[in-house]
Amino acid sequence: LIKYCLYLSGIPFWIDRITTLSRHSTLYILDNIGVKLNSSMQNVLLPKDLEYYLQRKQRRQNTTFEAFLFVIGYLLMLIFFHVGLLWRYWFLPSLIGQCFLRAYLLAEHRECEANTNMFSNTRTTNTFWLERQLAWNMPYHLEHHAFPYVPFYLLQDVHNLLIKNLDGEDQFYAKSGCNPDGHDGYLSVHRQILKDILGNDIFQKEK
């Protein structure tokens, strides 16, 4: 339960973003001043198990340069803008917004199977029109992963085509390998996660 609440707080996200940005920007500086990484530096700045895609020179250069530019941009903003202004209109909204975003993102793949079948490893979550628009139709997440070249504004059309070819919405959700299947919305996903954490008994209604 502590891990669940910690995830929803967004704290692990911010720790990961800050450390990753720091590592990548440091790596860019070291690469450009000709410092050769020893094994210990390599493990800290460029762990192969986490960032295998950066082992290619061109990808590493592009990614670390982008991180360096972000750090320079953030420093310039701290220099030229009042800290109170940045806190009120950037930092604080980001901190609060991450709590809601984590709750939303948790439904995309959690409680799904770990395989390459899009119906099993990704969940399309049924929700209301406004939320779909605010999230650029990403609640149609199965469709987004199965057809990544389809622009966000056509994902609902893809969803409707899948429903048509599967003979109805019930069959579409029944094919899901996720538990719950997403038909009953975001709260049902969190309810299932909490059931797994706390046990089913606490959710059973008294007879």
Short mmCIF file of C-alpha atoms in Angstrom, two decimals, residues 40-116:
data_model
loop_
_atom_site.label_atom_id
_atom_site.label_comp_id
_atom_site.label_asym_id
_atom_site.label_seq_id
_atom_site.Cartn_x
_atom_site.Cartn_y
_atom_site.Cartn_z
CA SER A 40 32.47 2.54 -12.29
CA MET A 41 31.58 5.79 -14.10
CA GLN A 42 29.97 3.75 -16.86
CA ASN A 43 27.77 1.91 -14.37
CA VAL A 44 26.59 5.16 -12.78
CA LEU A 45 26.16 7.37 -15.85
CA LEU A 46 25.18 4.81 -18.46
CA PRO A 47 23.80 1.59 -16.94
CA LYS A 48 23.38 -0.95 -19.73
CA ASP A 49 20.43 -2.71 -18.11
CA LEU A 50 18.40 0.53 -18.00
CA GLU A 51 19.59 2.38 -21.09
CA TYR A 52 20.73 -0.19 -23.63
CA TYR A 53 19.52 2.12 -26.43
CA LEU A 54 22.21 4.66 -25.51
CA GLN A 55 25.02 2.25 -26.27
CA ARG A 56 24.83 3.44 -29.89
CA LYS A 57 27.00 6.50 -30.34
CA GLN A 58 24.55 8.61 -32.37
CA ARG A 59 21.61 7.95 -30.04
CA ARG A 60 23.77 8.64 -27.03
CA GLN A 61 24.95 11.93 -28.52
CA ASN A 62 21.44 13.08 -29.42
CA THR A 63 19.92 12.13 -26.07
CA THR A 64 22.67 13.59 -23.89
CA PHE A 65 22.77 16.81 -25.94
CA GLU A 66 19.02 17.22 -25.46
CA ALA A 67 19.42 16.71 -21.70
CA PHE A 68 22.22 19.29 -21.63
CA LEU A 69 19.99 21.82 -23.43
CA PHE A 70 17.21 21.22 -20.91
CA VAL A 71 19.57 21.84 -17.99
CA ILE A 72 20.82 25.08 -19.58
CA GLY A 73 17.22 26.14 -20.20
CA TYR A 74 16.18 25.46 -16.62
CA LEU A 75 19.19 27.37 -15.27
CA LEU A 76 18.41 30.36 -17.50
CA MET A 77 14.81 30.36 -16.27
CA LEU A 78 16.02 30.35 -12.66
CA ILE A 79 18.30 33.28 -13.44
CA PHE A 80 15.86 35.46 -15.37
CA PHE A 81 12.55 34.63 -13.68
CA HIS A 82 11.51 35.15 -10.08
CA VAL A 83 11.60 31.88 -8.14
CA GLY A 84 8.19 32.59 -6.59
CA LEU A 85 6.70 33.02 -10.07
CA LEU A 86 8.19 29.74 -11.26
CA TRP A 87 6.98 27.96 -8.13
CA ARG A 88 3.41 29.25 -8.46
CA TYR A 89 2.93 28.77 -12.19
CA TRP A 90 5.26 25.87 -13.01
CA PHE A 91 6.68 23.80 -10.14
CA LEU A 92 3.58 23.62 -7.93
CA PRO A 93 1.11 22.86 -10.77
CA SER A 94 3.50 20.15 -11.99
CA LEU A 95 3.75 18.58 -8.55
CA ILE A 96 -0.03 18.56 -8.08
CA GLY A 97 -0.73 17.47 -11.64
CA GLN A 98 1.56 14.46 -11.36
CA CYS A 99 -0.67 12.96 -8.67
CA PHE A 100 -3.63 12.91 -11.06
CA LEU A 101 -1.45 11.85 -13.99
CA ARG A 102 -0.03 8.87 -12.08
CA ALA A 103 -3.56 7.68 -11.24
CA TYR A 104 -4.45 7.95 -14.91
CA LEU A 105 -1.29 6.27 -16.25
CA LEU A 106 -1.56 3.37 -13.82
CA ALA A 107 -4.50 2.01 -15.84
CA GLU A 108 -2.61 1.70 -19.11
CA HIS A 109 -0.66 -1.50 -18.40
CA ARG A 110 -1.00 -2.41 -14.72
CA GLU A 111 -2.80 -5.68 -13.94
CA CYS A 112 -2.17 -6.79 -17.54
CA GLU A 113 -0.17 -9.75 -18.84
CA ALA A 114 3.53 -9.40 -19.67
CA ASN A 115 3.63 -10.53 -23.29
CA THR A 116 3.60 -9.12 -26.83
#
